[in-house]
GROMACS .gro file of C-alpha atoms in nm:
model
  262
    1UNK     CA    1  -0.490   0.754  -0.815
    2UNK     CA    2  -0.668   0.972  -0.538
    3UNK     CA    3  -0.762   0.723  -0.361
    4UNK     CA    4  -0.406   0.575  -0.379
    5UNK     CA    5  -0.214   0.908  -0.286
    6UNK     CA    6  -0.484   0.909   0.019
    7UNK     CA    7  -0.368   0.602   0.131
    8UNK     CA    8   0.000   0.756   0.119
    9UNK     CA    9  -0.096   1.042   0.349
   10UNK     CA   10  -0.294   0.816   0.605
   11UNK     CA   11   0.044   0.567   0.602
   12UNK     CA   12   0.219   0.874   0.676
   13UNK     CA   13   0.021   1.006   0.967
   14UNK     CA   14  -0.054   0.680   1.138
   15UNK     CA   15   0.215   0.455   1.089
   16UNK     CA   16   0.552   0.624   1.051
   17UNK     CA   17   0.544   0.825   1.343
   18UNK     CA   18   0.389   0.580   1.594
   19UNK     CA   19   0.627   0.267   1.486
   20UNK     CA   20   0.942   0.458   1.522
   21UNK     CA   21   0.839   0.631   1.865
   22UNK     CA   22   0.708   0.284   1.998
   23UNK     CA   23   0.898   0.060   1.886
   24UNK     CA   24   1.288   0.221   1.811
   25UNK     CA   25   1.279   0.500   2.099
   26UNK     CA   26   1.070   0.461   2.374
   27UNK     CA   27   1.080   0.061   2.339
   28UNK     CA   28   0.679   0.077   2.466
   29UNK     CA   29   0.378   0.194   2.384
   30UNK     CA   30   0.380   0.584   2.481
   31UNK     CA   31   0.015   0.671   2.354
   32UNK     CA   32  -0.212   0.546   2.656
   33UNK     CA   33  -0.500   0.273   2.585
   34UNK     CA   34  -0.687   0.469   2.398
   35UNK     CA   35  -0.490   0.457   2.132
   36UNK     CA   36  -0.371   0.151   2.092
   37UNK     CA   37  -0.663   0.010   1.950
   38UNK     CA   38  -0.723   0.317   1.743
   39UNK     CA   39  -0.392   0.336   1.572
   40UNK     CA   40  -0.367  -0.089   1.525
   41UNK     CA   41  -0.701  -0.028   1.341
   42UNK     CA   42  -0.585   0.227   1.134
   43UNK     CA   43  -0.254   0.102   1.074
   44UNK     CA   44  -0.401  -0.240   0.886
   45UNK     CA   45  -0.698  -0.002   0.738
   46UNK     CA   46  -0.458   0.203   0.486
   47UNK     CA   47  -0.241  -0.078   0.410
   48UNK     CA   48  -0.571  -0.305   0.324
   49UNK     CA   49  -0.683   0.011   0.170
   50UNK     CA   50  -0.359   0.049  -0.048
   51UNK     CA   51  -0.348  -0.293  -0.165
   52UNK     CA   52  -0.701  -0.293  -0.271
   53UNK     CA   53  -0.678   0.053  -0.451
   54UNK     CA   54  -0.377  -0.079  -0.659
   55UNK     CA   55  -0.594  -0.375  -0.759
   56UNK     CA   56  -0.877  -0.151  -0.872
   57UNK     CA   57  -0.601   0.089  -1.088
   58UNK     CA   58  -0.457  -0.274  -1.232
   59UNK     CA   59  -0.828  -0.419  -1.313
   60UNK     CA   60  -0.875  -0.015  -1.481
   61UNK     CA   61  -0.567  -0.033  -1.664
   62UNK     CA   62  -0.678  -0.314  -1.798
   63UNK     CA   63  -1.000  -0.271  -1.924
   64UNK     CA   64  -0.920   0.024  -2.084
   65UNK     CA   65  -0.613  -0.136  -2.268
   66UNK     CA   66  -0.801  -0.451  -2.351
   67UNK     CA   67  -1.133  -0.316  -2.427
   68UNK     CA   68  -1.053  -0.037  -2.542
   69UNK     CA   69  -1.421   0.080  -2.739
   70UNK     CA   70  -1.622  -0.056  -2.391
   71UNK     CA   71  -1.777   0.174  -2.167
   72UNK     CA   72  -1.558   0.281  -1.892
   73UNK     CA   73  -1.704   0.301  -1.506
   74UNK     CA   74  -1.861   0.636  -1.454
   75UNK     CA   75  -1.772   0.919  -1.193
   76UNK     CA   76  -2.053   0.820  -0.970
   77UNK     CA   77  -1.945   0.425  -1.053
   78UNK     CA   78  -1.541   0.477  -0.967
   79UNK     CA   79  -1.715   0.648  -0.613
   80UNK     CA   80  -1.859   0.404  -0.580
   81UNK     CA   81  -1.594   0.122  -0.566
   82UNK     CA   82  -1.353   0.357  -0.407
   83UNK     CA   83  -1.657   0.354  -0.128
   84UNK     CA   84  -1.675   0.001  -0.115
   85UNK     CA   85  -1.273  -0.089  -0.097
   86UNK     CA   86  -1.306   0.178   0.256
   87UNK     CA   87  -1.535   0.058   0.378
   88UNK     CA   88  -1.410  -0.310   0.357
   89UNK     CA   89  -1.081  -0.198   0.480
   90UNK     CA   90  -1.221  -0.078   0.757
   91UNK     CA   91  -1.476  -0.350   0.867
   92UNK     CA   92  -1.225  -0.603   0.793
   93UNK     CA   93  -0.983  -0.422   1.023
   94UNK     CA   94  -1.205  -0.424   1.296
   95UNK     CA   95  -1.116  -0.737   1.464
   96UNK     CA   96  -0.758  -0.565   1.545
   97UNK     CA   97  -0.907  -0.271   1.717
   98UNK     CA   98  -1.118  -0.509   1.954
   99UNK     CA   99  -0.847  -0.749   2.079
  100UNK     CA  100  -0.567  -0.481   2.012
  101UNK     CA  101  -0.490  -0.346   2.396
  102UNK     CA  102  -0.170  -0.268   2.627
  103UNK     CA  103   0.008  -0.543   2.740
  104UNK     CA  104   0.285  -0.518   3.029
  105UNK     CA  105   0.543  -0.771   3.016
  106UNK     CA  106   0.560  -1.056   3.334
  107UNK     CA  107   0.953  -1.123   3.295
  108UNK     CA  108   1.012  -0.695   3.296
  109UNK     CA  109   0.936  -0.544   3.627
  110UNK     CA  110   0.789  -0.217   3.565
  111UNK     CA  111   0.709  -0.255   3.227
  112UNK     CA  112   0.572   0.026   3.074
  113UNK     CA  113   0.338  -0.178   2.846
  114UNK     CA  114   0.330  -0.282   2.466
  115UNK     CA  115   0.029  -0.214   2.241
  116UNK     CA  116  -0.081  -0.612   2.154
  117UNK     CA  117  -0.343  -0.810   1.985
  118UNK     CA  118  -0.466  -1.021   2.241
  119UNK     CA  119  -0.737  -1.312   2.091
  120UNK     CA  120  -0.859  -1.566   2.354
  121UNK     CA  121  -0.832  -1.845   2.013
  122UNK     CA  122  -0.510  -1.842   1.914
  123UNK     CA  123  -0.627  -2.057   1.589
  124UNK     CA  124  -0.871  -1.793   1.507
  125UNK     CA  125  -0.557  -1.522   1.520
  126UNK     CA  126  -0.348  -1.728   1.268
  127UNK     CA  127  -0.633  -1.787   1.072
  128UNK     CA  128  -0.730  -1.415   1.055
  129UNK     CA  129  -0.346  -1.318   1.075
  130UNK     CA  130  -0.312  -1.586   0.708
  131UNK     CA  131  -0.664  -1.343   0.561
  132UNK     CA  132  -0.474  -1.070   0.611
  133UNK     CA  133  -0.177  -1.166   0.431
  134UNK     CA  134  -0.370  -1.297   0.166
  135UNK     CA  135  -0.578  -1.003   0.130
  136UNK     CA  136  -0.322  -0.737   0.173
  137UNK     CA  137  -0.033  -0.908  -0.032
  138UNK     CA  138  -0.011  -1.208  -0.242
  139UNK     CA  139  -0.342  -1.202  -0.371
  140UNK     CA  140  -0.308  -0.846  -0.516
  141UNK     CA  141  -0.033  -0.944  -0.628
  142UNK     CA  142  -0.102  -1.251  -0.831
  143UNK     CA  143  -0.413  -1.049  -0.973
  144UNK     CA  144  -0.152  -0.776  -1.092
  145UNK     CA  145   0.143  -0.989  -1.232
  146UNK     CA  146  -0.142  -1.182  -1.441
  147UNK     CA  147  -0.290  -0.863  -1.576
  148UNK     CA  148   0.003  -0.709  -1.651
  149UNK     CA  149   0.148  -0.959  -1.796
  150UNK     CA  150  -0.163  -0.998  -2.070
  151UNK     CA  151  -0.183  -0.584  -2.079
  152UNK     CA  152   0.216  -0.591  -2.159
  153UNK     CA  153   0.207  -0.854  -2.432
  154UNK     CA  154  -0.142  -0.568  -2.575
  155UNK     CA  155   0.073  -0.305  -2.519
  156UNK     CA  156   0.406  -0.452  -2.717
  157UNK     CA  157   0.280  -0.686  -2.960
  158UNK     CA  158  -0.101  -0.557  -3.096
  159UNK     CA  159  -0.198  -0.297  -3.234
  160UNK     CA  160  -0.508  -0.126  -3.110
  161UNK     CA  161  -0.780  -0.168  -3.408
  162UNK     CA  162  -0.948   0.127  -3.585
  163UNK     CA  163  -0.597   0.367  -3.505
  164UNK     CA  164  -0.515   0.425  -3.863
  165UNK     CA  165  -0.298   0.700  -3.816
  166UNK     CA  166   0.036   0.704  -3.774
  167UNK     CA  167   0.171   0.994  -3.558
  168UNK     CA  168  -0.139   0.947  -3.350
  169UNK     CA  169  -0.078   0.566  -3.361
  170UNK     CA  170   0.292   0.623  -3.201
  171UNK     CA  171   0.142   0.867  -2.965
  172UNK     CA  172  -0.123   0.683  -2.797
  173UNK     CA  173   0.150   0.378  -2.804
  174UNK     CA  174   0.435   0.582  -2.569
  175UNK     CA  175   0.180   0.717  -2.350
  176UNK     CA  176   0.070   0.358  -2.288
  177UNK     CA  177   0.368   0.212  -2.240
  178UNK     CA  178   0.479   0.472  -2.049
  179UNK     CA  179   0.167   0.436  -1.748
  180UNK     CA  180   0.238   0.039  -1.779
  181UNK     CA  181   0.603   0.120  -1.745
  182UNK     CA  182   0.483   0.367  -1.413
  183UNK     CA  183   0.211   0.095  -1.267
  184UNK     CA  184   0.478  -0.222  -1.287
  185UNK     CA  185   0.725  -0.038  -1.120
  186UNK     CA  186   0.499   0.123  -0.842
  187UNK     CA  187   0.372  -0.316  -0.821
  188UNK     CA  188   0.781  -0.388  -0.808
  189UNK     CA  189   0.794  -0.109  -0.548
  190UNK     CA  190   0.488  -0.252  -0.323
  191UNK     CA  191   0.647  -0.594  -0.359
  192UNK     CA  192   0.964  -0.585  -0.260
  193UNK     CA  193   0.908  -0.338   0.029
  194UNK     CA  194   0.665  -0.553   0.194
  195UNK     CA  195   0.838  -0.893   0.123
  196UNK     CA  196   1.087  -0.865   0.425
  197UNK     CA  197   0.756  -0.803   0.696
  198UNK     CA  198   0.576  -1.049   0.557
  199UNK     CA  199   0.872  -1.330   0.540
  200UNK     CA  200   0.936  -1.211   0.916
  201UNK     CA  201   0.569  -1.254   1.008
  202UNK     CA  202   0.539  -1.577   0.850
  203UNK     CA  203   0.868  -1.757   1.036
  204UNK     CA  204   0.727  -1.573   1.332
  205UNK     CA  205   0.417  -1.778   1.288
  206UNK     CA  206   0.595  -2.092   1.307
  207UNK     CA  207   0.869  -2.028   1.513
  208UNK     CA  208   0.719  -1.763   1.762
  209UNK     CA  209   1.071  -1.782   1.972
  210UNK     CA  210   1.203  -1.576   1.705
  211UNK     CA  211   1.059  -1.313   1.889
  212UNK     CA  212   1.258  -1.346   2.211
  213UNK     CA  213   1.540  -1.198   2.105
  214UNK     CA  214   1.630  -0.793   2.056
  215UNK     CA  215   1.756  -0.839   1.736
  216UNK     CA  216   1.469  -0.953   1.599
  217UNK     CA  217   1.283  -0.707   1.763
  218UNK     CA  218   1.474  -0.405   1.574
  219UNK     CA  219   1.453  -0.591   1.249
  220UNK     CA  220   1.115  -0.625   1.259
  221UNK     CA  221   1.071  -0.238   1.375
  222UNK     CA  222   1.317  -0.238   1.047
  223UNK     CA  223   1.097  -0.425   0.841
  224UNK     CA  224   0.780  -0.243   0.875
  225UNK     CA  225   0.951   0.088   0.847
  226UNK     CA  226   1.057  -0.058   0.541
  227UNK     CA  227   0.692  -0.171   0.432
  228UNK     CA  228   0.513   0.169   0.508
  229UNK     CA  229   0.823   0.358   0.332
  230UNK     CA  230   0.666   0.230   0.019
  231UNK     CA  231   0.426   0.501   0.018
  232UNK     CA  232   0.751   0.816   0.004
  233UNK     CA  233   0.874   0.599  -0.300
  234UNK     CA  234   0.563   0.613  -0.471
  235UNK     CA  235   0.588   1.021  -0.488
  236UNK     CA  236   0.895   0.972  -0.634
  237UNK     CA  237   0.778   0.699  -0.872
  238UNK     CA  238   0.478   0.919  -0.968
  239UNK     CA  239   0.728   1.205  -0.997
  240UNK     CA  240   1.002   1.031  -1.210
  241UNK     CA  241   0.751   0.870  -1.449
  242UNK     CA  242   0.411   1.086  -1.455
  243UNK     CA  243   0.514   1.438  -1.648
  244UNK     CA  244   0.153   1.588  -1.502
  245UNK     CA  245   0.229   1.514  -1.184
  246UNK     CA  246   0.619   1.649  -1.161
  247UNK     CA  247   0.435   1.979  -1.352
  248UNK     CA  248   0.186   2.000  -1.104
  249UNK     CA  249   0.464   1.960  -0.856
  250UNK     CA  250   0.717   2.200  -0.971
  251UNK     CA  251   0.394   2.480  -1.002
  252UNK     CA  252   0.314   2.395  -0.660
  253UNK     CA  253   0.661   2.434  -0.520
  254UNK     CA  254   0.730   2.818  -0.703
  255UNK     CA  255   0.394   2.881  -0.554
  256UNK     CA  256   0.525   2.787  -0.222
  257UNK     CA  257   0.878   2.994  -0.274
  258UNK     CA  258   0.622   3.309  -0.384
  259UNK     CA  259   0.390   3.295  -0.104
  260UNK     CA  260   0.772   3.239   0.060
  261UNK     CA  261   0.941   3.568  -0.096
  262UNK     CA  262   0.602   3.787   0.019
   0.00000   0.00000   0.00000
């Protein structure tokens, strides 16, 4: 869940701000060279890194739901694979900060430049652009509706063995169904906010003309605004269906209105 929330932040700080500037008020890339690669980078980084973290929660989830006497991972072994999802989002993102540069425009006189991917194989860049979707959307989510779907009929339909009291049996049942009930909605939530970029990218793919026209151009600013606002809704998911979190919320905002009052 740390590791998810992180991913939130980084969304926040590298995405949100950069695609509105560049793309729905200056109409170019505003940040200088340097950047360009940097923030591209980064920008497929947290949502690989997203995508894989939600993955790791599902597989979790269901481990501990299915298998519920096994072992779980360790604090050193969750580091671990939280180390190793990084670390592949970021090696995997790499080819987007090397061919990732500005590009001014032939047909715009004094164009101010737009912040490109620029790969001397076109194949290679649909091949790598196809990974990507892969990777960072309808894998995860085939992995997730099949778990879920096995954890839900657990969750509804068995009874967990060796719980042989009641109270404690109704218990352990509500706070199960209610993280399922949190985790399928924050999958619903990743789904549906991504499925309008990704529908966009892949008619782009085929039909690149698409891209000639303005409209297009705000609705795809649109669309990925869209996409990256899936990490806001989360904090109100986690709020709206984790009671620790909206606790450790509400202390954290009378803190704020004390330190506030002084």
């Amino acid at each position: 869940m740390c590791s998810l929330a992180a991913s939130d932040v980084l969304v926040t700080v590298f995405s949100v701000p950069f695609t509105v500037l560049s793309n729905l008020v200056f109409m170019y890339w505003p940040f200088g060279p340097f950047l360009c690669p940097v923030i591209s980078l980064l920008q497929l980084m947290v949502n690989l890194l997203r995508a894989l973290t939600l993955v790791a929660m599902t597989c979790d989830r269901y481990f501990v739901i299915t298998k519920p006497f096994s072992q779980r991972l360790t604090l050193k072994q969750a580091k671990l694979v939280i180390a190793g999802i990084w670390s592949f989002s970021f090696l995997f993102s790499l080819p987007v900060a090397i061919f990732s540069k500005i590009v001014y425009l032939p047909y715009e006189p004094g164009s101010k430049g737009l912040c490109f991917e620029v790969w001397s194989n076109e194949s290679l860049r649909r091949v790598y652009g196809i990974v990507i979707m892969l990777i960072q959307y309808f894998i995860p989510l085939l992995l997730m509706f099949l778990t879920f779907s096995h954890i839900a009929v657990i969750v509804w339909t068995k009874r967990t063995p060796g719980e042989a009291n009641k109270k404690r049996d109704e218990r352990r049942g509500r706070s199960k169904k209610r993280m399922l009930q949190m985790l399928i909605i924050i999958v619903l939530n990743y789904f549906l906010s991504w499925l309008p970029f990704h529908v966009i990218s892949i008619v782009g793919d085929v039909h690149p003309s698409i891209y000639d026209s303005m409209s297009m151009h705000v609705l795809w600013a649109l669309a990925h605004l869209l996409s990256i606002s899936n990490s806001a809704t989360n904090a109100g998911i986690y709020y709206w269906r984790n009671r620790t979190y909206r606790v450790a919320f509400q202390n954290l905002w009378k803190c704020s209105q004390l330190i506030q009052g002084r």
